[in-house]
Tab-separated table of C-alpha atoms in Angstrom:
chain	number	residue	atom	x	y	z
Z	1	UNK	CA	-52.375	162.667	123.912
Z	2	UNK	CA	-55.881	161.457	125.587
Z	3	UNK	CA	-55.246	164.448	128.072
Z	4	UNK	CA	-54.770	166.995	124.984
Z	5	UNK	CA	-57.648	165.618	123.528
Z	6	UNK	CA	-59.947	165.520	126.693
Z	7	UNK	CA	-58.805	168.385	128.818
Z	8	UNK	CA	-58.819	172.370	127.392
Z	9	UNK	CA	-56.620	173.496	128.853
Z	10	UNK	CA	-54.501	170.561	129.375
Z	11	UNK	CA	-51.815	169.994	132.132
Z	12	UNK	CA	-49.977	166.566	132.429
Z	13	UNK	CA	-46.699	165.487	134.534
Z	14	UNK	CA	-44.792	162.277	133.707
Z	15	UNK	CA	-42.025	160.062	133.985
Z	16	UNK	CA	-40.823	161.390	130.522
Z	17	UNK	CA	-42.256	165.102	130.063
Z	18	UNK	CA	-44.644	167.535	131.480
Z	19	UNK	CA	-46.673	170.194	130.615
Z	20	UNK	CA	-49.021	173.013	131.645
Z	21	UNK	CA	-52.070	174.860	130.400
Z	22	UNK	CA	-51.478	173.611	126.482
Z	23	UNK	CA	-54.659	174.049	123.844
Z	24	UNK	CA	-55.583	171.425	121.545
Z	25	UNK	CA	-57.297	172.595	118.959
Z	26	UNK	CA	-59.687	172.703	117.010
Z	27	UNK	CA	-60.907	169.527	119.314
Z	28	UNK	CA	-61.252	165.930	117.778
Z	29	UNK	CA	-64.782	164.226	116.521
Z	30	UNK	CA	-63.870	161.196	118.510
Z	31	UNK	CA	-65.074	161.397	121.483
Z	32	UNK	CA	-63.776	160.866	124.247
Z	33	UNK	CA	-61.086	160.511	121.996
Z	34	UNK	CA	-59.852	159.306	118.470
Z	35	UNK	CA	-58.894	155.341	119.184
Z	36	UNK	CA	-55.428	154.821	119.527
Z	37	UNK	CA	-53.764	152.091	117.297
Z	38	UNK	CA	-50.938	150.427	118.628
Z	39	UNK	CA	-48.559	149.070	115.250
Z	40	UNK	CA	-45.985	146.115	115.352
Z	41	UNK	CA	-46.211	142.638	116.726
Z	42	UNK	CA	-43.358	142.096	119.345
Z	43	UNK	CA	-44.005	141.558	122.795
Z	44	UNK	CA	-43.682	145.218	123.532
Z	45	UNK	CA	-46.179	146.466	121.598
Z	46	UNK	CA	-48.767	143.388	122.449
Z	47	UNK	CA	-48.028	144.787	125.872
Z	48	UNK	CA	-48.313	148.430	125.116
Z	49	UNK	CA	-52.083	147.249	122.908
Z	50	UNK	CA	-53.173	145.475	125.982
Z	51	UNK	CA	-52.794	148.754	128.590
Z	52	UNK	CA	-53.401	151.680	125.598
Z	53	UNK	CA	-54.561	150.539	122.694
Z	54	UNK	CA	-58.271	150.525	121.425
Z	55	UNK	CA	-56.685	148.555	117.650
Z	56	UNK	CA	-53.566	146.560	117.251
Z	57	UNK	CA	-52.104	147.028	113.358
Z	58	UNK	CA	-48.874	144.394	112.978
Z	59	UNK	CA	-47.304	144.825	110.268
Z	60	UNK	CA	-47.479	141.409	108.043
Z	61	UNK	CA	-44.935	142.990	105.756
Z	62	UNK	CA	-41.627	142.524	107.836
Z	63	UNK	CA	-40.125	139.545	106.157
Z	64	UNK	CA	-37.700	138.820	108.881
Z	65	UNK	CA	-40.864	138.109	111.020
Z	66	UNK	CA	-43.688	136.982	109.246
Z	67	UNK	CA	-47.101	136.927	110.466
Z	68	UNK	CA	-48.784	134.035	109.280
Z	69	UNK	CA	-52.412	133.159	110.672
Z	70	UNK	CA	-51.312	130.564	112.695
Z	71	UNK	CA	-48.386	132.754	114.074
Z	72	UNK	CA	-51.185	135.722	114.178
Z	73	UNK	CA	-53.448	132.965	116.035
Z	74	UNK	CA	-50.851	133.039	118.928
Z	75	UNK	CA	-50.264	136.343	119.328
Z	76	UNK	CA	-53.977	137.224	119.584
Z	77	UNK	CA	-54.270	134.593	122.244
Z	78	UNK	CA	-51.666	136.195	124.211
Z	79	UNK	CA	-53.083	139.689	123.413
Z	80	UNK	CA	-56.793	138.827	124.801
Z	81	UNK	CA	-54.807	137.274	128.206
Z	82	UNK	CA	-52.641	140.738	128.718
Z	83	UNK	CA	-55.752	142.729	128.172
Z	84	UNK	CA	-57.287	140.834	130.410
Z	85	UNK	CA	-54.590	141.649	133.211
Z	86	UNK	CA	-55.044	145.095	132.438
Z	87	UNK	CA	-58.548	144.916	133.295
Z	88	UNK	CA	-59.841	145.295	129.995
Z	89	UNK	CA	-62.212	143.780	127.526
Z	90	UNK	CA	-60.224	142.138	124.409
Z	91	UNK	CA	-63.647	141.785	122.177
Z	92	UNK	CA	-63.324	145.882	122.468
Z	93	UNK	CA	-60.265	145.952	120.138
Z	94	UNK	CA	-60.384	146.259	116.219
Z	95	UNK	CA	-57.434	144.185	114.658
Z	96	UNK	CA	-56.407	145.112	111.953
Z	97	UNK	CA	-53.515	143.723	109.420
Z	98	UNK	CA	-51.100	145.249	107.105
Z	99	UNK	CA	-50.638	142.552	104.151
Z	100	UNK	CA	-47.999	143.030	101.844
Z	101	UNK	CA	-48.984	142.177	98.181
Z	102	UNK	CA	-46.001	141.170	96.456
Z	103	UNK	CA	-45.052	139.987	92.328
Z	104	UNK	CA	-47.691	137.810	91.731
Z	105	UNK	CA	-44.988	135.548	89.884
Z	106	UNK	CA	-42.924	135.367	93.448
Z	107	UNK	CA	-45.410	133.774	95.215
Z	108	UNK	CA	-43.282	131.304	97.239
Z	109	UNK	CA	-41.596	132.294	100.713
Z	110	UNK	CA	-37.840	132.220	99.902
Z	111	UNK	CA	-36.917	130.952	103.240
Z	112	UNK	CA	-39.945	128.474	104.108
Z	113	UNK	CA	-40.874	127.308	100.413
Z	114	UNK	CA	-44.506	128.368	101.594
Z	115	UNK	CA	-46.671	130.182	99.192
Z	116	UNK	CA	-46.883	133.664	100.850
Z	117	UNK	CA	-50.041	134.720	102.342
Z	118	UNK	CA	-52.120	137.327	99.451
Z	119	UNK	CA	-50.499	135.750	96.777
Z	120	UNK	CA	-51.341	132.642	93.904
Z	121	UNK	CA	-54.459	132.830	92.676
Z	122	UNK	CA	-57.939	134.611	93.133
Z	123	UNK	CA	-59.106	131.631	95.565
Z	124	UNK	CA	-55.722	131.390	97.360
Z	125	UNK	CA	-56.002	135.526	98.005
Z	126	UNK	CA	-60.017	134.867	98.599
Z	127	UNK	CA	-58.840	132.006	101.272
Z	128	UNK	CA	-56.597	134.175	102.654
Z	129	UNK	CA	-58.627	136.859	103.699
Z	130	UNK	CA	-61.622	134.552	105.250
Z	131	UNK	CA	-58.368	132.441	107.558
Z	132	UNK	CA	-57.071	136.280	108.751
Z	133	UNK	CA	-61.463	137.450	109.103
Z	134	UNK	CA	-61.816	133.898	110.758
Z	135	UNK	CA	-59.121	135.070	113.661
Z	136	UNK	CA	-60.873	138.188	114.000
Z	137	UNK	CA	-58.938	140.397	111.413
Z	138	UNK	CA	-61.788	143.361	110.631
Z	139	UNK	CA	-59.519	145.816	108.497
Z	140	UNK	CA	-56.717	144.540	106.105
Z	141	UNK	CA	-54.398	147.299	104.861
Z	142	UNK	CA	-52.486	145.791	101.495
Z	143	UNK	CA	-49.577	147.044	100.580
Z	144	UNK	CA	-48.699	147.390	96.628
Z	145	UNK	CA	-45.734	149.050	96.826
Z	146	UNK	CA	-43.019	148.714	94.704
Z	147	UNK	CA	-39.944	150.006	93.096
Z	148	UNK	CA	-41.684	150.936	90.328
Z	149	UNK	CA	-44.664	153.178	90.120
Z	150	UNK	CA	-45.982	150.606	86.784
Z	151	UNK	CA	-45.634	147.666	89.146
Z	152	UNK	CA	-47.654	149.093	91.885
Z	153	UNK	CA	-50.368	149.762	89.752
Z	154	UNK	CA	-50.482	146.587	88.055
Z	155	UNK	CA	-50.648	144.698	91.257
Z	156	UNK	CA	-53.723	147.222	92.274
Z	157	UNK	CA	-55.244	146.175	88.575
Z	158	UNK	CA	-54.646	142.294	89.429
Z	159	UNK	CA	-56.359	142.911	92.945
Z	160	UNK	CA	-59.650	145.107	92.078
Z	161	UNK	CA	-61.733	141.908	91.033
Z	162	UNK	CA	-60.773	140.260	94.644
Z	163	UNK	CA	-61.469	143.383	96.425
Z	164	UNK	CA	-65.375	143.757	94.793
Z	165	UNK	CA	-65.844	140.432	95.203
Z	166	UNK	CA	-64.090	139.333	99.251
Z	167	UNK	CA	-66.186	142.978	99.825
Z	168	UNK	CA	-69.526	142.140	99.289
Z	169	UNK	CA	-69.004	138.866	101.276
């Protein structure tokens, strides 16, 4: 992709695929290039972050692995020392975080017994976002989802006065 975006025409041979005088147009703003976010949290894509990636978006949603701060707090640590052995500065990546906001009556982890992160009250939800801003978190992406369309905007409704107030802060 970075050679479709820099080079008009654009040739590239890999491992995987190849390919010879392609256009890419109309060309992108970005320049050189738009940043590329790497999504997920497994060692893989830490890995792939550290050697392409100018953001890293894991996905706080997956319930069968949680991403807690302290478990966030980890895999930061071991994302600044693989971007380091790539030769690249970590302070030059935005993190970013996908929080899940789920039934604000359901706000205890069914397998720990720990209230889930973004849920409770206004404070908890405020507290929240300053521990995940504290690790270096710059953009959180919730997640309102739900079966039902009435559900998803309720929990929108219920999160409007903690998004005007956590924004001006």
């Amino acid at each position: 992709m970075k050679t479709l975006w820099t080079e008009c025409p654009a040739s590239f041979a890999g491992r995987f695929y190849h390919f010879d005088a392609v256009r890419c147009l109309p060309p992108p703003v970005q320049k050189p290039h738009p940043p590329i976010w790497v999504g997920g949290h497994s060692q893989v894509a830490l890995r792939r972050v550290a050697r392409l990636g100018d953001g890293w978006h894991p996905v706080g949603a997956n319930p069968a692995v949680p991403l807690r701060p302290s478990e966030l707090a980890v895999s930061l640590e071991e994302l600044r020392r693989l971007t380091e052995a790539e030769g690249r500065d970590p302070s030059r990546l935005t993190i970013s975080y996908k929080a899940p906001v789920y039934d604000p009556t359901q706000t205890l982890d069914a397998r720990t017994g720990e209230r889930r992160p973004f849920s409770g009250s206004t404070g908890d939800v405020e507290g929240d976002i300053a521990a995940f801003a504290k690790l270096g978190v710059s953009e959180i992406v919730f997640d309102f989802r739900s079966e039902r369309l009435d559900e998803s905007l309720e929990r929108m409704e219920r999160f409007a006065p903690i998004l005007r107030t956590t924004a001006r802060d």
